[in-house]
DNA sequence: AGTGGGAATTTGTGATCACAATTTCGGATG
DNA sequence: CATCCGAAATTGTGATCACAAATTCCCACT
């Protein structure tokens, strides 16, 4: 492993991006987007190798992610993606049901047409992912649909908490959506867009809440 | 620094407790209880020395805590406690106002008399801390009052998120309570206890919400 | 063929080191 | 007396290493 001898190329002038950051972001995305099933085992040396770094940044990333609930550390320090109990899944869903309507409501006042159009496009990509039965792409576009809206709420701390919840649900969502191989797009996205266009706060809150709870209630069945 | 040669003594049979855990917990408590003012600078070597460990566990703890918003990393990697903007403080307060009534409501069904008595005792300690003008003890007992209730909600994920918010507010709360040297105990704790005894869900939610928002609205004045 | 045990391997932990970047401090200069 | 520049000290980063604990694997034995 060479030191940080090679300067950041002219292209990446925005941020040198530390090794820890690259590993953290990479792992986080894999987990949130459902690229890893629940219970999937990881090793520090393996993570380091796959990102071309030593164990040190890998360990820091794992510690950070396990603090956020994105990874589980066994008593002996073994690293796996979490296998959530039904209770835990319901609790996380209820947190989503609490935070997401609030974020949506805050975004509503600031939402303009270009935003809604953008959400429409993302929603179409989401529908395509359903047809292709591509769980990772489905989860990714679904989260992007919601995040695009919530970014307008200008509430970074609340969005940060919500993303932590999404992160914890990543592997479980993958397991759910690959198991029941859904063939129809989430029906509530349409309601969300309609409420946005109408500027109807109550309808938006309701649509977001049902979208969240419905999506995860498929599990019990 | 010796290796981990000395076996855990017979007394501490519950958990050997890794170096990282000791440092993380220690720092976290200092921050959450307001032992550090906003903008306070820390160094990895200093943290390591004060806990009797090397830089490695100190770095992991700092990474973890900064991921939770309890510490700020400057562009050059310098570590300080956060100096929150008014906007951020208000946002965190509104998150508390969202989560705490929900946790209280969930706890209400399971709350028995022994719990309420315990909260009463903690509340008296809280009042003593006010009289002694001891900010750290005030913050500690205040949080313990709330946490004692919320633990009954049996919602570990939601409580975890809330503690993250408390953590971010730690240094700011210290600054607030040392600046305005409050001399009266929080008036809403009485209302919370009454609502608990009466089993009144709506009153409890309201009391919790006002306790949270009132406590932090003192800032603006 | 199944089982138990012990060696070999894998794995996480924490200390240490080299290094670059930042910060700090002192003195020379205007 | 203020300011700026350069040297010295401080500090975070990431790689490497020794070590202990856990896991895996394989073979002898029943």
Coordinates of C-alpha atoms (C1' of nucleotides) in Angstrom, one line a residue:
Chain A
X1 CA 0.0 0.0 0.0
X2 CA 1.6 3.3 -1.0
X3 CA 1.2 6.3 1.2
X4 CA -1.0 9.2 0.0
X5 CA 1.8 10.1 -2.5
X6 CA -0.4 10.5 -5.5
X7 CA -2.0 14.0 -5.2
X8 CA -5.7 14.3 -6.0
X9 CA -6.0 14.6 -9.8
X10 CA -7.1 17.9 -11.2
X11 CA -10.6 16.5 -11.7
X12 CA -11.4 15.8 -8.1
X13 CA -10.6 19.3 -6.9
X14 CA -13.8 19.5 -4.8
X15 CA -12.6 17.2 -2.0
X16 CA -9.5 15.0 -1.6
X17 CA -11.9 12.6 0.2
X18 CA -10.2 10.6 2.9
X19 CA -9.9 6.8 2.8
X20 CA -12.3 6.6 5.7
X21 CA -14.9 8.6 3.9
X22 CA -14.7 6.5 0.8
X23 CA -15.1 3.3 2.7
X24 CA -17.9 4.7 4.9
X25 CA -19.9 6.1 2.0
X26 CA -19.4 2.9 0.0
X27 CA -20.6 0.6 2.7
X28 CA -23.4 2.9 3.7
X29 CA -24.8 2.9 0.2
X30 CA -24.5 -0.8 -0.2
X31 CA -26.4 -1.3 3.1
X32 CA -29.1 1.4 2.6
X33 CA -29.8 0.3 -1.0
X34 CA -30.3 -3.3 0.0
X35 CA -27.2 -4.7 -1.8
X36 CA -26.6 -7.0 1.2
X37 CA -29.0 -9.5 2.7
X38 CA -29.7 -9.6 6.5
X39 CA -27.1 -11.5 8.4
X40 CA -24.4 -11.0 5.7
X41 CA -20.9 -11.3 7.3
X42 CA -18.2 -8.8 6.6
X43 CA -14.5 -8.8 7.7
X44 CA -12.3 -5.7 8.3
X45 CA -9.6 -7.1 6.1
X46 CA -12.1 -7.9 3.4
X47 CA -13.6 -4.5 3.4
X48 CA -10.2 -2.9 3.4
X49 CA -9.1 -5.0 0.4
X50 CA -12.2 -4.2 -1.6
X51 CA -11.7 -0.5 -1.1
X52 CA -7.9 -0.7 -1.5
X53 CA -7.1 0.5 2.0
X54 CA -5.8 -1.0 5.2
X55 CA -7.8 -2.2 8.2
X56 CA -7.7 1.2 9.9
X57 CA -10.3 3.1 7.8
X58 CA -12.3 -0.1 7.5
X59 CA -12.5 -0.4 11.3
X60 CA -13.5 3.2 11.7
X61 CA -16.3 2.9 9.1
X62 CA -17.6 -0.3 10.7
X63 CA -17.7 1.3 14.1
X64 CA -19.5 4.3 12.8
X65 CA -22.0 2.2 10.9
X66 CA -22.7 -0.1 13.8
X67 CA -23.3 3.0 15.9
X68 CA -26.0 3.9 13.4
X69 CA -27.5 0.5 13.6
X70 CA -26.5 -0.3 10.0
X71 CA -24.2 -3.2 11.1
X72 CA -24.3 -5.5 14.1
X73 CA -21.2 -6.4 16.1
X74 CA -21.3 -9.8 17.8
X75 CA -19.8 -10.2 21.2
X76 CA -16.6 -11.4 19.7
X77 CA -16.5 -8.4 17.3
X78 CA -17.8 -10.2 14.3
X79 CA -19.5 -7.9 11.8
X80 CA -22.8 -8.7 10.1
X81 CA -25.7 -6.8 8.6
X82 CA -28.6 -6.8 11.1
X83 CA -31.4 -9.4 11.2
X84 CA -34.3 -7.4 12.6
X85 CA -37.0 -8.9 14.7
X86 CA -40.6 -8.2 13.7
X87 CA -41.0 -5.9 16.7
X88 CA -38.0 -3.9 15.6
X89 CA -39.2 -3.6 12.1
X90 CA -42.6 -2.3 13.3
X91 CA -40.9 0.2 15.6
X92 CA -38.7 1.5 12.8
X93 CA -41.8 1.7 10.6
X94 CA -43.6 3.7 13.2
X95 CA -40.7 6.1 13.4
X96 CA -40.8 6.6 9.7
X97 CA -44.6 7.2 10.0
X98 CA -43.8 9.8 12.6
X99 CA -41.0 11.6 10.8
X100 CA -41.9 11.4 7.2
X101 CA -45.3 13.2 7.3
X102 CA -43.6 15.9 9.4
X103 CA -40.8 16.3 6.8
X104 CA -43.3 16.3 4.0
X105 CA -45.4 18.9 5.6
X106 CA -42.4 21.1 6.1
X107 CA -41.4 20.6 2.5
X108 CA -44.9 21.3 1.2
X109 CA -44.7 25.1 1.7
X110 CA -41.4 25.3 -0.2
X111 CA -42.3 22.8 -3.0
X112 CA -42.5 24.2 -6.5
X113 CA -43.5 22.6 -9.8
X114 CA -40.0 21.7 -10.8
X115 CA -39.6 19.6 -7.7
X116 CA -42.8 17.7 -8.3
X117 CA -41.8 17.0 -11.9
X118 CA -38.5 15.7 -10.7
X119 CA -40.3 13.4 -8.3
X120 CA -42.5 12.2 -11.1
X121 CA -39.5 11.2 -13.1
X122 CA -38.0 9.4 -10.2
X123 CA -41.3 7.6 -9.7
X124 CA -41.3 6.4 -13.3
X125 CA -37.8 4.9 -12.8
X126 CA -39.2 3.3 -9.6
X127 CA -42.0 1.7 -11.6
X128 CA -39.5 0.4 -14.2
X129 CA -37.5 -1.2 -11.3
X130 CA -40.6 -3.0 -10.2
X131 CA -41.2 -4.3 -13.7
X132 CA -37.6 -5.5 -13.9
X133 CA -37.9 -7.0 -10.5
X134 CA -34.7 -5.3 -9.5
X135 CA -34.8 -4.9 -5.7
X136 CA -31.8 -2.7 -5.3
X137 CA -32.9 -0.3 -8.0
X138 CA -36.4 -0.4 -6.5
X139 CA -35.2 0.6 -3.1
X140 CA -32.8 3.2 -4.4
X141 CA -35.4 5.0 -6.5
X142 CA -38.0 4.7 -3.7
X143 CA -35.7 6.3 -1.2
X144 CA -34.7 9.0 -3.7
X145 CA -38.4 9.8 -4.3
X146 CA -38.9 10.5 -0.6
X147 CA -35.5 12.2 -0.1
X148 CA -36.1 14.6 -3.0
X149 CA -39.2 15.8 -1.2
X150 CA -37.7 15.9 2.3
X151 CA -34.7 17.9 1.2
X152 CA -37.0 20.8 0.6
X153 CA -38.0 20.7 4.3
X154 CA -34.7 22.4 5.2
X155 CA -34.5 20.2 8.3
X156 CA -31.1 18.5 8.0
X157 CA -31.1 17.0 11.5
X158 CA -34.5 15.4 11.1
X159 CA -33.6 14.1 7.6
X160 CA -30.4 12.8 9.1
X161 CA -32.3 10.8 11.7
X162 CA -34.7 9.5 9.1
X163 CA -31.8 8.3 6.9
X164 CA -30.4 6.4 10.0
X165 CA -33.8 4.6 10.1
X166 CA -33.6 3.8 6.4
X167 CA -30.1 2.5 6.8
X168 CA -31.2 0.1 9.5
X169 CA -34.0 -1.2 7.3
X170 CA -31.8 -1.6 4.2
X171 CA -31.0 -5.3 4.4
X172 CA -34.5 -6.2 5.6
X173 CA -36.1 -4.3 2.7
X174 CA -34.0 -6.3 0.3
X175 CA -35.1 -9.5 1.9
X176 CA -38.7 -8.5 1.8
X177 CA -38.8 -7.3 -1.8
X178 CA -36.8 -10.2 -3.1
X179 CA -39.1 -12.7 -1.2
X180 CA -42.4 -11.4 -2.4
X181 CA -41.3 -10.2 -5.8
X182 CA -43.8 -7.4 -6.0
X183 CA -45.1 -6.7 -9.4
X184 CA -47.0 -3.5 -8.9
X185 CA -45.6 -0.1 -8.1
X186 CA -46.3 1.5 -4.7
X187 CA -49.8 2.9 -5.2
X188 CA -49.4 5.8 -2.8
X189 CA -46.8 7.7 -4.7
X190 CA -49.6 8.9 -6.9
X191 CA -51.5 10.2 -3.9
X192 CA -48.4 11.9 -2.6
X193 CA -47.9 13.7 -5.9
X194 CA -51.5 14.8 -6.1
X195 CA -51.5 16.2 -2.6
X196 CA -48.3 18.1 -3.4
X197 CA -49.9 19.6 -6.5
X198 CA -53.0 20.5 -4.6
X199 CA -51.0 21.9 -1.7
X200 CA -53.1 19.9 0.7
X201 CA -51.2 19.4 3.9
X202 CA -53.5 16.9 5.5
X203 CA -53.7 14.7 2.4
X204 CA -50.0 14.8 2.0
X205 CA -49.4 13.7 5.6
X206 CA -51.9 10.9 5.2
X207 CA -50.5 9.7 1.9
X208 CA -46.9 9.6 3.3
X209 CA -48.0 7.8 6.4
X210 CA -49.9 5.1 4.5
X211 CA -47.1 4.8 1.9
X212 CA -44.7 4.0 4.7
X213 CA -46.8 1.7 6.8
X214 CA -48.3 -0.1 3.8
X215 CA -44.9 -0.7 2.3
X216 CA -43.6 -2.4 5.4
X217 CA -46.8 -4.1 6.4
X218 CA -46.5 -6.5 3.5
X219 CA -44.0 -8.3 5.7
X220 CA -46.5 -9.7 8.1
X221 CA -48.5 -11.3 5.3
Chain B
X1 CA 1.2 1.1 27.5
X2 CA 0.9 -2.6 28.4
X3 CA -1.1 -4.9 26.3
X4 CA -4.3 -6.4 27.5
X5 CA -2.2 -8.6 29.8
X6 CA -4.2 -8.2 33.0
X7 CA -7.2 -10.3 32.8
X8 CA -10.5 -8.8 33.8
X9 CA -10.7 -9.2 37.6
X10 CA -13.3 -11.4 39.2
X11 CA -15.4 -8.4 40.0
X12 CA -16.0 -7.3 36.4
X13 CA -17.3 -10.6 35.2
X14 CA -20.2 -9.0 33.3
X15 CA -18.1 -7.5 30.5
X16 CA -14.4 -7.0 29.9
X17 CA -15.4 -3.7 28.3
X18 CA -13.0 -2.8 25.4
X19 CA -10.9 0.3 25.4
X20 CA -13.0 1.8 22.6
X21 CA -16.1 1.3 24.7
X22 CA -14.7 3.0 27.8
X23 CA -13.5 6.0 25.8
X24 CA -16.8 6.2 23.8
X25 CA -19.0 6.0 26.9
X26 CA -16.8 8.4 28.8
X27 CA -16.8 11.1 26.1
X28 CA -20.4 10.6 25.4
X29 CA -21.4 11.2 28.9
X30 CA -19.2 14.3 29.3
X31 CA -20.9 15.7 26.2
X32 CA -24.5 14.8 26.9
X33 CA -24.3 16.0 30.5
X34 CA -22.9 19.4 29.5
X35 CA -19.5 19.0 31.0
X36 CA -18.0 20.6 27.9
X37 CA -18.9 24.1 26.5
X38 CA -19.7 24.5 22.8
X39 CA -16.6 24.9 20.7
X40 CA -14.4 23.1 23.2
X41 CA -11.4 21.6 21.3
X42 CA -10.2 18.0 21.9
X43 CA -7.2 16.1 20.6
X44 CA -6.9 12.4 19.9
X45 CA -3.7 12.1 21.9
X46 CA -5.2 14.1 24.8
X47 CA -8.3 11.9 24.8
X48 CA -6.1 8.8 24.7
X49 CA -4.0 10.0 27.5
X50 CA -6.9 10.9 29.8
X51 CA -8.4 7.4 29.3
X52 CA -5.0 5.6 29.4
X53 CA -5.2 4.3 25.9
X54 CA -3.5 4.9 22.6
X55 CA -4.8 7.1 19.8
X56 CA -6.6 4.2 18.1
X57 CA -9.6 3.8 20.4
X58 CA -9.7 7.6 20.8
X59 CA -10.0 8.0 17.0
X60 CA -12.8 5.4 16.7
X61 CA -14.7 7.1 19.5
X62 CA -14.4 10.5 17.9
X63 CA -15.5 9.2 14.6
X64 CA -18.5 7.6 16.1
X65 CA -19.4 10.6 18.2
X66 CA -19.0 13.0 15.2
X67 CA -21.3 10.7 13.2
X68 CA -23.9 11.2 15.9
X69 CA -23.5 14.9 15.8
X70 CA -21.9 15.0 19.3
X71 CA -18.6 16.4 17.9
X72 CA -17.7 18.5 14.9
X73 CA -14.7 17.7 12.7
X74 CA -13.2 20.7 10.9
X75 CA -12.0 20.3 7.4
X76 CA -8.5 19.7 8.7
X77 CA -9.8 17.0 11.1
X78 CA -9.7 19.2 14.2
X79 CA -12.2 18.0 16.9
X80 CA -14.5 20.3 18.8
X81 CA -17.9 20.2 20.5
X82 CA -20.5 21.7 18.2
X83 CA -21.6 25.4 18.3
X84 CA -25.2 25.2 17.1
X85 CA -26.9 27.9 15.2
X86 CA -30.3 29.1 16.5
X87 CA -32.0 27.4 13.5
X88 CA -30.3 24.1 14.4
X89 CA -31.3 24.4 18.1
X90 CA -34.9 25.0 17.1
X91 CA -34.9 22.1 14.8
X92 CA -33.5 19.8 17.4
X93 CA -36.1 21.1 19.9
X94 CA -38.9 20.4 17.4
X95 CA -37.6 16.8 17.0
X96 CA -37.7 16.4 20.8
X97 CA -41.2 17.8 20.7
X98 CA -42.1 15.2 18.2
X99 CA -40.5 12.2 19.7
X100 CA -40.9 12.7 23.4
X101 CA -44.7 12.9 23.6
X102 CA -44.8 9.8 21.5
X103 CA -42.5 7.9 23.8
X104 CA -44.4 9.2 26.8
X105 CA -47.6 8.1 25.4
X106 CA -46.2 4.6 24.8
X107 CA -44.9 4.5 28.3
X108 CA -48.1 5.6 29.8
X109 CA -49.9 2.3 29.3
X110 CA -47.0 0.4 31.1
X111 CA -46.3 3.0 33.8
X112 CA -46.9 1.8 37.3
X113 CA -46.7 3.6 40.7
X114 CA -43.1 2.6 41.5
X115 CA -42.0 4.3 38.3
X116 CA -43.8 7.5 39.1
X117 CA -42.3 7.5 42.6
X118 CA -38.9 7.0 41.1
X119 CA -39.4 9.9 38.8
X120 CA -40.5 12.0 41.7
X121 CA -37.3 11.3 43.5
X122 CA -35.2 12.2 40.5
X123 CA -37.2 15.4 40.1
X124 CA -36.3 16.4 43.7
X125 CA -32.7 15.8 42.9
X126 CA -33.3 18.0 39.8
X127 CA -34.7 20.8 42.0
X128 CA -31.7 20.6 44.3
X129 CA -29.4 21.0 41.3
X130 CA -31.3 24.1 40.4
X131 CA -30.8 25.6 43.9
X132 CA -27.1 24.7 43.8
X133 CA -26.8 26.3 40.4
X134 CA -25.0 23.1 39.2
X135 CA -25.6 22.9 35.4
X136 CA -24.1 19.5 34.9
X137 CA -26.2 17.9 37.7
X138 CA -29.2 19.8 36.5
X139 CA -28.9 18.5 33.0
X140 CA -28.1 15.0 34.2
X141 CA -31.1 14.7 36.4
X142 CA -33.4 16.3 33.9
X143 CA -32.4 13.8 31.2
X144 CA -32.7 11.0 33.7
X145 CA -36.2 12.1 34.6
X146 CA -37.3 11.9 31.0
X147 CA -35.3 8.7 30.2
X148 CA -36.8 6.9 33.2
X149 CA -40.2 7.4 31.7
X150 CA -39.3 6.6 28.1
X151 CA -37.5 3.4 29.0
X152 CA -41.0 2.1 29.8
X153 CA -42.1 2.7 26.2
X154 CA -40.2 -0.4 25.1
X155 CA -39.1 1.4 22.0
X156 CA -35.3 1.1 21.9
X157 CA -34.9 2.5 18.4
X158 CA -36.9 5.6 19.1
X159 CA -35.2 6.2 22.4
X160 CA -31.9 5.8 20.7
X161 CA -32.7 8.5 18.2
X162 CA -33.9 10.8 21.0
X163 CA -30.6 10.3 22.9
X164 CA -28.7 11.3 19.7
X165 CA -30.7 14.5 19.8
X166 CA -29.9 15.1 23.5
X167 CA -26.3 14.4 22.7
X168 CA -26.2 17.1 20.1
X169 CA -27.7 19.6 22.5
X170 CA -25.4 18.8 25.4
X171 CA -22.8 21.6 25.1
X172 CA -25.5 24.1 24.1
X173 CA -27.6 23.2 27.1
X174 CA -24.6 23.8 29.3
X175 CA -24.0 27.2 27.8
X176 CA -27.7 28.1 28.2
X177 CA -28.0 27.1 31.8
X178 CA -24.8 28.6 32.9
X179 CA -25.6 31.9 31.2
X180 CA -29.1 32.5 32.6
X181 CA -28.5 30.7 35.9
X182 CA -32.0 29.6 36.3
X183 CA -33.3 29.6 39.9
X184 CA -36.6 27.8 39.5
X185 CA -37.1 24.2 38.7
X186 CA -38.8 23.3 35.4
X187 CA -42.5 23.8 36.2
X188 CA -43.8 21.2 33.8
X189 CA -42.3 18.2 35.6
X190 CA -45.2 18.5 38.0
X191 CA -47.7 18.4 35.2
X192 CA -46.0 15.4 33.7
X193 CA -46.3 13.5 37.0
X194 CA -49.9 14.5 37.4
X195 CA -50.8 13.3 33.9
X196 CA -49.0 10.1 34.6
X197 CA -50.9 9.5 37.8
X198 CA -54.2 10.4 36.1
X199 CA -53.4 8.1 33.2
X200 CA -54.3 11.1 30.9
X201 CA -52.7 10.6 27.5
X202 CA -53.5 13.9 26.0
X203 CA -52.4 15.8 29.1
X204 CA -49.2 13.9 29.2
X205 CA -48.4 14.6 25.6
X206 CA -49.0 18.3 26.1
X207 CA -47.0 18.5 29.3
X208 CA -44.0 16.8 27.7
X209 CA -44.2 18.9 24.6
X210 CA -44.3 22.2 26.5
X211 CA -41.6 21.0 28.9
X212 CA -39.3 20.5 26.0
X213 CA -40.1 23.6 24.0
X214 CA -40.3 25.9 27.0
X215 CA -37.0 24.7 28.3
X216 CA -35.2 25.5 25.1
X217 CA -37.1 28.7 24.2
X218 CA -35.4 30.4 27.1
X219 CA -32.5 30.7 24.7
X220 CA -34.1 33.3 22.4
X221 CA -34.7 35.6 25.3
Chain C
dA1 C1' -20.4 -43.1 9.2
dG2 C1' -20.5 -40.0 13.1
dT3 C1' -18.0 -37.5 16.6
dG4 C1' -14.6 -35.3 19.4
dG5 C1' -10.4 -32.8 19.9
dG6 C1' -6.6 -30.2 18.7
dA7 C1' -3.9 -27.7 15.3
dA8 C1' -4.1 -24.2 11.7
dT9 C1' -6.2 -20.3 10.1
dT10 C1' -9.0 -16.3 10.4
dT11 C1' -10.3 -12.2 12.7
dG12 C1' -10.7 -8.1 15.7
dT13 C1' -8.0 -5.2 19.0
dG14 C1' -4.9 -1.9 20.3
dA15 C1' -0.2 0.2 20.0
dT16 C1' 3.2 2.3 17.3
dC17 C1' 5.3 4.7 13.5
dA18 C1' 6.1 7.7 9.5
dC19 C1' 4.3 11.5 7.3
dA20 C1' 1.9 15.6 5.8
dA21 C1' -0.8 19.3 7.0
dT22 C1' -2.0 22.5 10.2
dT23 C1' -1.3 25.5 13.9
dT24 C1' 1.5 28.1 17.0
dC25 C1' 5.1 31.0 18.3
dG26 C1' 9.0 34.1 18.0
dG27 C1' 11.6 37.4 16.0
dA28 C1' 12.8 40.4 12.4
dT29 C1' 11.1 44.2 9.7
dG30 C1' 8.3 48.1 8.5
Chain D
dC1 C1' 3.7 48.9 18.1
dA2 C1' 1.7 46.1 14.6
dT3 C1' 2.6 42.7 10.9
dC4 C1' 4.4 39.2 8.4
dC5 C1' 7.3 35.2 7.6
dG6 C1' 9.6 31.0 8.8
dA7 C1' 10.8 27.4 12.0
dA8 C1' 9.2 24.4 15.6
dA9 C1' 5.7 21.9 17.7
dT10 C1' 1.2 19.9 17.5
dT11 C1' -2.1 17.1 15.3
dG12 C1' -4.9 13.8 12.4
dT13 C1' -4.2 10.0 8.9
dG14 C1' -3.4 5.6 7.5
dA15 C1' -0.3 1.4 7.4
dT16 C1' 1.7 -2.2 9.9
dC17 C1' 2.5 -5.3 13.7
dA18 C1' 2.0 -8.4 17.7
dC19 C1' -1.3 -10.7 20.1
dA20 C1' -5.3 -13.1 21.8
dA21 C1' -9.7 -15.0 20.9
dA22 C1' -12.7 -17.1 18.0
dT23 C1' -13.5 -20.0 14.1
dT24 C1' -12.6 -23.6 10.9
dC25 C1' -10.9 -27.7 9.4
dC26 C1' -9.1 -32.2 9.3
dC27 C1' -8.0 -36.5 11.1
dA28 C1' -7.9 -40.1 14.5
dC29 C1' -10.9 -42.8 17.1
dT30 C1' -15.1 -45.1 18.3

